[in-house]
Amino acid sequence: MNPSDITLPDDLRPADGRFGSGPSKVRPEALVALVAAAPTYLGTSHRQSAVRSVVGRLRAGMAELFALPEGYEVVFGNGGAAYFWDAAVFSLIERRSQHLSFGNFSESFAAMVANAPHLASPDIISSAAGTHPEPKPWPDIDTYALTHNETSTGVAMEVVRPVLVDEGLVLVDATSAAGGMRVDPNQFDCYYFSPQKGFGSDGGLWIALCSPAALDRVDRIVATGRWIPESLSLATAIENARLDQTYNTPGLATLFLMADQTDWILGNGGLEWAASRCETSTSILYGWAEKSDFATPFVADHADRSPVVATIDFDEAIDATKISKALRANGILDTEPYRRLGRNQLRVAVYPSVDPDDVTILTGAIDHVVGALA
Ligand SMILES: *Cc1c(COP(=O)(O)O)cnc(C)c1O
């Protein structure tokens, strides 16, 4: 049967069909709020109070959501998490970094550092797709690069400092983890992410929660006279953030939707609430796959299974591409696997915006499609 000819019955259609890993579901209520605010917000100067108060609200919301200790600062810049990697190459890594590489995102950051002419060759510790390596503290390493959730494979790891504070900065790529996973801010120096994943907003911005040690490092590198492109300078970003601004014009809708999502999470009980909601959703998926005759969770070790992005392998008798095609034809979007992983797989993101009831319906929809394809 042609996958796009499969029609799901009404009771197997989620209320919202967006399960993408990023951009991810934007809550309709957030858009309604944006439209209501638009006449005095969209199309107005980002140097005036209407926009600066949203940035201020967002900075305060981040500090509350992550329970940031005294001295930590919330910094913003344009470009998203991938640009933050470049910013880290210039403003955070002093001489040599260590990278845990276990999927496309962590690998990309390591490769950028390896190409930087002003840095020593990084120490890259890799592990097979579906697992994660452990850091190996070493005296000549000044920066440890961890990834809280590898979005390409659906592997998560706990954020734990590999060395004592002052023995090396801990940078955590939390792009798909932030807002949906618990974290102790004492365990990181920089926890950075983009708005279009757990924060259900749009792309183009990076946010970094920076410890006093990270802020000191930025100043110390500036003092060495290293050439730093202005748009990638964290010193410039920090200076602007303190004034509730960004160096150049940000996406105003992005900022608004992210602030709205942060308030929504806080209003429901904060990070603990959001993390539990995501765990409920992924348990539905992993539990269903474990019971299924044709599906299995890709990540073998339970402790490494992501609570926000579930990767599910399918029996080779079933072509997972056809499943995602049939789902797409029925309005269930972006369940395709990370393309370069090359597995017979579906990848389902269940950030806080996703309703766990929709996840239960999705598992029923997949069963239906597999039956119809057989
Ligand atoms: C999506 C993602 C990125 C890249 O984010 P952009 O906003 O596209 O720059 C980096 N790291 C991880 C873990 C991601 O999931």
Short mmCIF file of C-alpha atoms and ligand atoms in Angstrom, two decimals:
data_model
loop_
_atom_site.label_atom_id
_atom_site.label_comp_id
_atom_site.label_asym_id
_atom_site.label_seq_id
_atom_site.Cartn_x
_atom_site.Cartn_y
_atom_site.Cartn_z
CA MET A 1 0.00 0.00 0.00
CA ASN A 2 1.18 3.50 -0.82
CA PRO A 3 1.91 5.16 2.58
CA SER A 4 0.20 8.42 1.63
CA ASP A 5 -3.03 6.53 0.89
CA ILE A 6 -3.35 5.38 4.51
CA THR A 7 -6.01 7.36 6.37
CA LEU A 8 -5.98 7.38 10.15
CA PRO A 9 -9.33 7.13 11.95
CA ASP A 10 -10.26 10.26 13.92
CA ASP A 11 -9.46 8.74 17.32
CA LEU A 12 -5.87 8.10 16.18
CA ARG A 13 -5.20 11.72 15.27
CA PRO A 14 -3.36 13.71 17.96
CA ALA A 15 -4.85 17.12 18.79
CA ASP A 16 -1.49 18.56 17.64
CA GLY A 17 0.63 16.62 15.18
CA ARG A 18 3.98 18.33 15.74
CA PHE A 19 6.65 15.98 17.12
CA GLY A 20 9.73 17.56 15.55
CA SER A 21 13.06 17.86 17.38
CA GLY A 22 13.42 21.49 16.33
CA PRO A 23 11.79 23.67 15.30
CA SER A 24 9.24 22.09 17.59
CA LYS A 25 5.61 22.64 18.52
CA VAL A 26 4.77 26.26 19.32
CA ARG A 27 1.81 26.40 21.71
CA PRO A 28 -1.18 28.10 20.05
CA GLU A 29 -1.80 30.06 23.28
CA ALA A 30 1.66 31.65 22.95
CA LEU A 31 0.81 32.79 19.43
CA VAL A 32 -2.49 34.28 20.61
CA ALA A 33 -0.55 36.23 23.25
CA LEU A 34 1.92 37.41 20.58
CA VAL A 35 -0.87 38.63 18.33
CA ALA A 36 -2.43 40.50 21.27
CA ALA A 37 0.89 42.17 22.12
CA ALA A 38 1.84 42.82 18.49
CA PRO A 39 0.47 46.38 17.93
CA THR A 40 2.87 47.89 20.48
CA TYR A 41 5.59 45.25 20.29
CA LEU A 42 6.29 43.80 16.82
CA GLY A 43 7.78 46.41 14.55
CA THR A 44 9.07 48.55 17.42
CA SER A 45 12.63 49.40 18.44
CA HIS A 46 14.58 46.76 20.30
CA ARG A 47 16.35 49.58 22.17
CA GLN A 48 13.07 50.80 23.76
CA SER A 49 11.24 49.56 26.81
CA ALA A 50 8.57 47.37 25.14
CA VAL A 51 11.20 44.96 23.86
CA ARG A 52 13.73 45.45 26.65
CA SER A 53 11.08 44.58 29.23
CA VAL A 54 10.42 41.26 27.45
CA VAL A 55 14.18 40.56 27.47
CA GLY A 56 14.30 41.50 31.15
CA ARG A 57 11.35 39.24 31.90
CA LEU A 58 13.07 36.43 30.01
CA ARG A 59 16.36 36.90 31.91
CA ALA A 60 14.53 36.86 35.24
CA GLY A 61 12.47 33.85 34.12
CA MET A 62 15.63 31.91 33.19
CA ALA A 63 17.25 32.70 36.54
CA GLU A 64 14.15 31.44 38.35
CA LEU A 65 13.56 28.38 36.18
CA PHE A 66 17.16 27.16 36.55
CA ALA A 67 17.55 28.42 40.15
CA LEU A 68 20.74 30.19 39.12
CA PRO A 69 23.10 30.86 42.03
CA GLU A 70 24.28 34.37 42.89
CA GLY A 71 26.68 35.73 40.27
CA TYR A 72 25.41 33.68 37.31
CA GLU A 73 24.24 35.74 34.33
CA VAL A 74 21.84 35.12 31.44
CA VAL A 75 23.42 36.18 28.13
CA PHE A 76 21.91 36.29 24.61
CA GLY A 77 23.14 36.51 21.06
CA ASN A 78 21.94 36.03 17.52
CA GLY A 79 22.59 32.91 15.48
CA GLY A 80 21.52 29.97 17.65
CA ALA A 81 23.53 27.29 19.45
CA ALA A 82 25.77 26.61 16.45
CA TYR A 83 26.94 30.25 16.55
CA PHE A 84 27.55 29.91 20.25
CA TRP A 85 30.13 27.21 19.38
CA ASP A 86 32.01 29.83 17.35
CA ALA A 87 31.64 32.31 20.19
CA ALA A 88 33.12 29.71 22.58
CA VAL A 89 36.05 29.14 20.20
CA PHE A 90 36.86 32.86 20.50
CA SER A 91 35.73 33.81 23.99
CA LEU A 92 35.78 30.75 26.26
CA ILE A 93 38.40 28.16 25.26
CA GLU A 94 41.76 29.40 26.44
CA ARG A 95 44.12 26.86 24.89
CA ARG A 96 42.79 23.29 24.80
CA SER A 97 39.35 21.73 25.22
CA GLN A 98 38.06 18.21 25.69
CA HIS A 99 34.92 17.10 23.82
CA LEU A 100 32.60 14.19 24.35
CA SER A 101 31.56 13.31 20.81
CA PHE A 102 28.56 11.00 20.50
CA GLY A 103 26.40 12.31 17.70
CA ASN A 104 26.23 14.92 15.00
CA PHE A 105 25.94 17.99 17.23
CA SER A 106 28.75 17.19 19.68
CA GLU A 107 30.91 16.11 16.74
CA SER A 108 30.31 19.41 14.91
CA PHE A 109 31.48 21.53 17.83
CA ALA A 110 34.63 19.39 18.22
CA ALA A 111 35.37 19.75 14.49
CA MET A 112 35.05 23.55 14.67
CA VAL A 113 37.52 23.69 17.54
CA ALA A 114 39.92 21.38 15.70
CA ASN A 115 39.97 23.89 12.81
CA ALA A 116 40.66 26.96 14.97
CA PRO A 117 44.24 28.11 14.29
CA HIS A 118 44.61 29.85 17.68
CA LEU A 119 43.75 26.77 19.78
CA ALA A 120 45.64 23.55 20.52
CA SER A 121 44.27 20.39 18.97
CA PRO A 122 41.24 19.35 21.10
CA ASP A 123 41.01 16.08 22.98
CA ILE A 124 38.02 14.31 21.40
CA ILE A 125 36.55 11.29 23.19
CA SER A 126 34.03 9.46 21.01
CA SER A 127 31.65 6.58 21.53
CA ALA A 128 29.33 4.57 19.30
CA ALA A 129 25.96 6.06 18.29
CA GLY A 130 23.42 5.22 20.97
CA THR A 131 25.91 5.56 23.86
CA HIS A 132 27.92 8.41 25.41
CA PRO A 133 31.54 8.59 26.57
CA GLU A 134 32.73 9.87 29.96
CA PRO A 135 35.05 12.85 30.41
CA LYS A 136 38.68 12.19 31.39
CA PRO A 137 40.05 15.01 33.54
CA TRP A 138 43.49 16.11 32.44
CA PRO A 139 45.60 19.02 33.69
CA ASP A 140 46.25 20.60 30.29
CA ILE A 141 42.51 20.85 29.51
CA ASP A 142 40.97 24.24 30.33
CA THR A 143 37.46 23.60 28.96
CA TYR A 144 35.24 20.49 29.02
CA ALA A 145 32.52 20.37 26.35
CA LEU A 146 29.55 18.20 27.31
CA THR A 147 26.15 17.68 25.68
CA HIS A 148 23.13 17.21 27.93
CA ASN A 149 21.02 15.63 25.20
CA GLU A 150 22.39 14.48 21.82
CA THR A 151 19.41 15.33 19.63
CA SER A 152 20.71 13.28 16.70
CA THR A 153 20.71 9.94 18.57
CA GLY A 154 18.37 10.43 21.55
CA VAL A 155 21.12 9.87 24.14
CA ALA A 156 21.12 11.97 27.31
CA MET A 157 23.75 12.24 30.03
CA GLU A 158 23.73 13.78 33.47
CA VAL A 159 25.60 17.07 33.81
CA VAL A 160 28.37 16.53 36.37
CA ARG A 161 31.55 18.59 36.69
CA PRO A 162 34.51 16.39 35.70
CA VAL A 163 36.93 18.60 37.66
CA LEU A 164 36.77 21.05 40.56
CA VAL A 165 35.57 24.61 39.90
CA ASP A 166 38.64 26.60 38.72
CA GLU A 167 40.28 23.49 37.21
CA GLY A 168 38.43 23.89 33.91
CA LEU A 169 35.24 25.40 32.54
CA VAL A 170 32.28 23.11 31.89
CA LEU A 171 30.36 24.09 28.74
CA VAL A 172 27.12 22.22 28.20
CA ASP A 173 25.27 22.09 24.90
CA ALA A 174 21.73 21.98 26.28
CA THR A 175 20.00 22.95 23.06
CA SER A 176 17.37 20.22 23.21
CA ALA A 177 17.63 19.54 26.97
CA ALA A 178 17.00 22.99 28.40
CA GLY A 179 13.53 23.40 29.82
CA GLY A 180 12.77 19.67 29.63
CA MET A 181 15.51 18.14 31.79
CA ARG A 182 16.63 18.70 35.37
CA VAL A 183 20.04 20.27 35.87
CA ASP A 184 22.06 21.54 38.83
CA PRO A 185 23.61 24.91 37.87
CA ASN A 186 26.52 24.27 40.25
CA GLN A 187 27.63 21.57 37.79
CA PHE A 188 28.14 23.90 34.79
CA ASP A 189 29.82 27.14 33.81
CA CYS A 190 27.92 27.69 30.58
CA TYR A 191 24.60 26.03 29.79
CA TYR A 192 23.61 27.15 26.31
CA PHE A 193 20.65 26.51 24.03
CA SER A 194 18.35 27.82 21.31
CA PRO A 195 14.66 28.80 21.67
CA GLN A 196 13.12 26.48 19.03
CA LYS A 197 13.38 23.20 20.96
CA GLY A 198 12.26 22.87 24.60
CA PHE A 199 11.20 26.50 24.68
CA GLY A 200 8.71 26.10 21.83
CA SER A 201 9.72 29.35 20.15
CA ASP A 202 11.44 30.15 16.88
CA GLY A 203 15.12 29.85 15.94
CA GLY A 204 17.94 32.32 15.46
CA LEU A 205 18.94 33.13 19.03
CA TRP A 206 21.30 31.57 21.56
CA ILE A 207 20.92 31.85 25.32
CA ALA A 208 23.77 31.04 27.69
CA LEU A 209 23.57 30.74 31.48
CA CYS A 210 27.05 31.75 32.59
CA SER A 211 28.79 31.19 35.94
CA PRO A 212 31.18 33.72 37.49
CA ALA A 213 34.09 31.51 36.32
CA ALA A 214 32.83 31.68 32.72
CA LEU A 215 32.41 35.48 32.96
CA ASP A 216 35.97 35.75 34.32
CA ARG A 217 37.32 33.60 31.50
CA VAL A 218 35.73 35.89 28.91
CA ASP A 219 37.45 38.92 30.49
CA ARG A 220 40.75 37.12 30.81
CA ILE A 221 40.81 36.18 27.13
CA VAL A 222 39.95 39.77 26.11
CA ALA A 223 42.90 40.92 28.25
CA THR A 224 45.29 38.70 26.25
CA GLY A 225 44.52 40.79 23.17
CA ARG A 226 43.15 37.84 21.12
CA TRP A 227 41.35 39.04 17.98
CA ILE A 228 37.61 38.32 18.40
CA PRO A 229 34.99 39.10 15.72
CA GLU A 230 32.53 41.57 17.25
CA SER A 231 29.37 39.56 16.52
CA LEU A 232 30.90 36.48 18.21
CA SER A 233 32.34 38.29 21.20
CA LEU A 234 30.86 37.13 24.48
CA ALA A 235 32.24 40.23 26.20
CA THR A 236 30.04 42.31 23.87
CA ALA A 237 27.06 39.99 24.40
CA ILE A 238 27.43 40.17 28.19
CA GLU A 239 27.66 43.97 28.14
CA ASN A 240 24.43 44.15 26.09
CA ALA A 241 22.57 41.52 28.13
CA ARG A 242 23.17 43.56 31.28
CA LEU A 243 21.11 46.29 29.56
CA ASP A 244 18.43 43.80 28.45
CA GLN A 245 19.63 44.10 24.87
CA THR A 246 21.49 42.16 22.21
CA TYR A 247 24.46 43.40 20.17
CA ASN A 248 22.41 43.52 16.95
CA THR A 249 18.70 43.24 16.22
CA PRO A 250 17.10 40.05 17.55
CA GLY A 251 13.91 38.35 16.33
CA LEU A 252 11.26 40.02 18.45
CA ALA A 253 8.67 37.26 17.97
CA THR A 254 11.28 34.68 19.03
CA LEU A 255 11.98 36.56 22.25
CA PHE A 256 8.30 36.99 23.01
CA LEU A 257 7.38 33.34 22.43
CA MET A 258 10.29 32.19 24.54
CA ALA A 259 9.37 34.49 27.42
CA ASP A 260 5.79 33.25 27.19
CA GLN A 261 6.90 29.61 27.30
CA THR A 262 9.17 30.28 30.28
CA ASP A 263 6.30 31.88 32.19
CA TRP A 264 4.03 28.98 31.20
CA ILE A 265 6.49 26.42 32.59
CA LEU A 266 7.03 28.47 35.76
CA GLY A 267 3.27 28.88 36.22
CA ASN A 268 2.80 25.11 36.05
CA GLY A 269 5.45 24.31 38.64
CA GLY A 270 8.79 25.03 36.99
CA LEU A 271 11.53 22.75 35.72
CA GLU A 272 10.50 19.80 37.89
CA TRP A 273 7.01 19.91 36.37
CA ALA A 274 8.35 20.19 32.81
CA ALA A 275 10.90 17.39 33.32
CA SER A 276 8.23 15.07 34.75
CA ARG A 277 5.88 15.84 31.88
CA CYS A 278 8.59 15.00 29.31
CA GLU A 279 9.45 11.78 31.21
CA THR A 280 5.79 10.78 31.14
CA SER A 281 5.74 11.26 27.37
CA THR A 282 8.97 9.34 26.66
CA SER A 283 7.95 6.50 29.04
CA ILE A 284 4.83 6.08 26.92
CA LEU A 285 7.01 5.73 23.80
CA TYR A 286 9.73 3.50 25.30
CA GLY A 287 7.14 1.33 27.09
CA TRP A 288 5.12 0.91 23.90
CA ALA A 289 8.28 0.04 21.86
CA GLU A 290 9.44 -2.51 24.44
CA LYS A 291 6.10 -4.29 24.26
CA SER A 292 5.86 -4.06 20.48
CA ASP A 293 6.75 -6.98 18.19
CA PHE A 294 8.32 -4.68 15.61
CA ALA A 295 9.77 -1.67 17.50
CA THR A 296 12.63 -1.30 20.05
CA PRO A 297 14.17 1.70 21.75
CA PHE A 298 17.43 2.46 19.87
CA VAL A 299 19.34 3.35 23.05
CA ALA A 300 19.98 0.07 24.85
CA ASP A 301 20.97 1.40 28.28
CA HIS A 302 17.87 2.74 30.09
CA ALA A 303 19.95 5.36 31.93
CA ASP A 304 21.10 6.88 28.63
CA ARG A 305 17.65 7.12 27.03
CA SER A 306 16.68 10.71 26.42
CA PRO A 307 13.63 11.96 28.33
CA VAL A 308 12.90 14.49 25.56
CA VAL A 309 13.83 12.91 22.19
CA ALA A 310 12.94 9.23 21.76
CA THR A 311 14.61 7.22 18.99
CA ILE A 312 12.77 4.02 18.07
CA ASP A 313 14.21 1.34 15.76
CA PHE A 314 11.95 -0.80 13.58
CA ASP A 315 12.24 -4.40 12.48
CA GLU A 316 13.89 -4.55 9.07
CA ALA A 317 10.75 -6.10 7.59
CA ILE A 318 9.10 -2.69 8.04
CA ASP A 319 10.40 0.41 6.25
CA ALA A 320 10.31 3.22 8.81
CA THR A 321 10.44 5.76 5.97
CA LYS A 322 7.00 4.57 4.93
CA ILE A 323 5.67 4.97 8.48
CA SER A 324 6.79 8.58 8.72
CA LYS A 325 5.39 9.23 5.22
CA ALA A 326 1.97 7.83 6.19
CA LEU A 327 2.02 9.83 9.45
CA ARG A 328 2.96 13.00 7.54
CA ALA A 329 0.08 12.45 5.10
CA ASN A 330 -2.18 12.48 8.18
CA GLY A 331 -0.77 15.66 9.70
CA ILE A 332 1.68 13.97 12.11
CA LEU A 333 4.92 15.77 11.31
CA ASP A 334 8.68 15.39 11.67
CA THR A 335 8.96 11.85 13.04
CA GLU A 336 11.76 11.13 10.52
CA PRO A 337 15.11 10.07 12.07
CA TYR A 338 18.20 12.27 12.03
CA ARG A 339 19.22 11.80 8.42
CA ARG A 340 22.93 11.13 8.94
CA LEU A 341 22.32 8.48 11.59
CA GLY A 342 21.09 6.25 8.77
CA ARG A 343 18.90 3.90 10.81
CA ASN A 344 15.51 2.31 10.16
CA GLN A 345 14.07 4.53 12.83
CA LEU A 346 11.55 7.14 13.95
CA ARG A 347 12.61 10.04 16.16
CA VAL A 348 9.93 11.67 18.26
CA ALA A 349 10.56 14.83 20.28
CA VAL A 350 8.31 15.41 23.27
CA TYR A 351 9.36 18.74 24.73
CA PRO A 352 7.19 20.33 27.44
CA SER A 353 4.72 21.77 24.90
CA VAL A 354 3.72 18.28 23.74
CA ASP A 355 0.70 16.80 25.53
CA PRO A 356 1.41 13.25 26.82
CA ASP A 357 -2.13 12.25 25.69
CA ASP A 358 -1.08 13.06 22.12
CA VAL A 359 1.91 10.74 22.56
CA THR A 360 -0.38 7.85 23.52
CA ILE A 361 -2.47 8.57 20.43
CA LEU A 362 0.71 8.64 18.32
CA THR A 363 1.69 5.11 19.42
CA GLY A 364 -1.78 3.93 18.35
CA ALA A 365 -1.35 5.72 15.02
CA ILE A 366 1.99 3.98 14.39
CA ASP A 367 0.44 0.57 15.17
CA HIS A 368 -2.37 1.36 12.75
CA VAL A 369 0.04 2.41 9.97
CA VAL A 370 2.23 -0.68 10.43
CA GLY A 371 -0.89 -2.86 10.20
CA ALA A 372 -2.04 -1.09 7.04
CA LEU A 373 1.43 -1.37 5.41
CA ALA A 374 1.65 -5.11 6.08
C1 LIG B 1 19.58 21.89 17.36
C2 LIG B 1 20.86 21.70 18.05
C3 LIG B 1 21.97 22.54 17.83
C4 LIG B 1 21.94 23.64 16.79
O1 LIG B 1 21.01 24.62 17.13
P1 LIG B 1 20.76 25.87 16.14
O2 LIG B 1 19.76 26.71 16.84
O3 LIG B 1 20.26 25.30 14.85
O4 LIG B 1 22.08 26.53 15.97
C5 LIG B 1 23.12 22.33 18.56
N1 LIG B 1 23.19 21.34 19.46
C6 LIG B 1 22.16 20.51 19.71
C7 LIG B 1 22.30 19.45 20.75
C8 LIG B 1 20.96 20.66 19.02
O5 LIG B 1 19.93 19.85 19.28
#
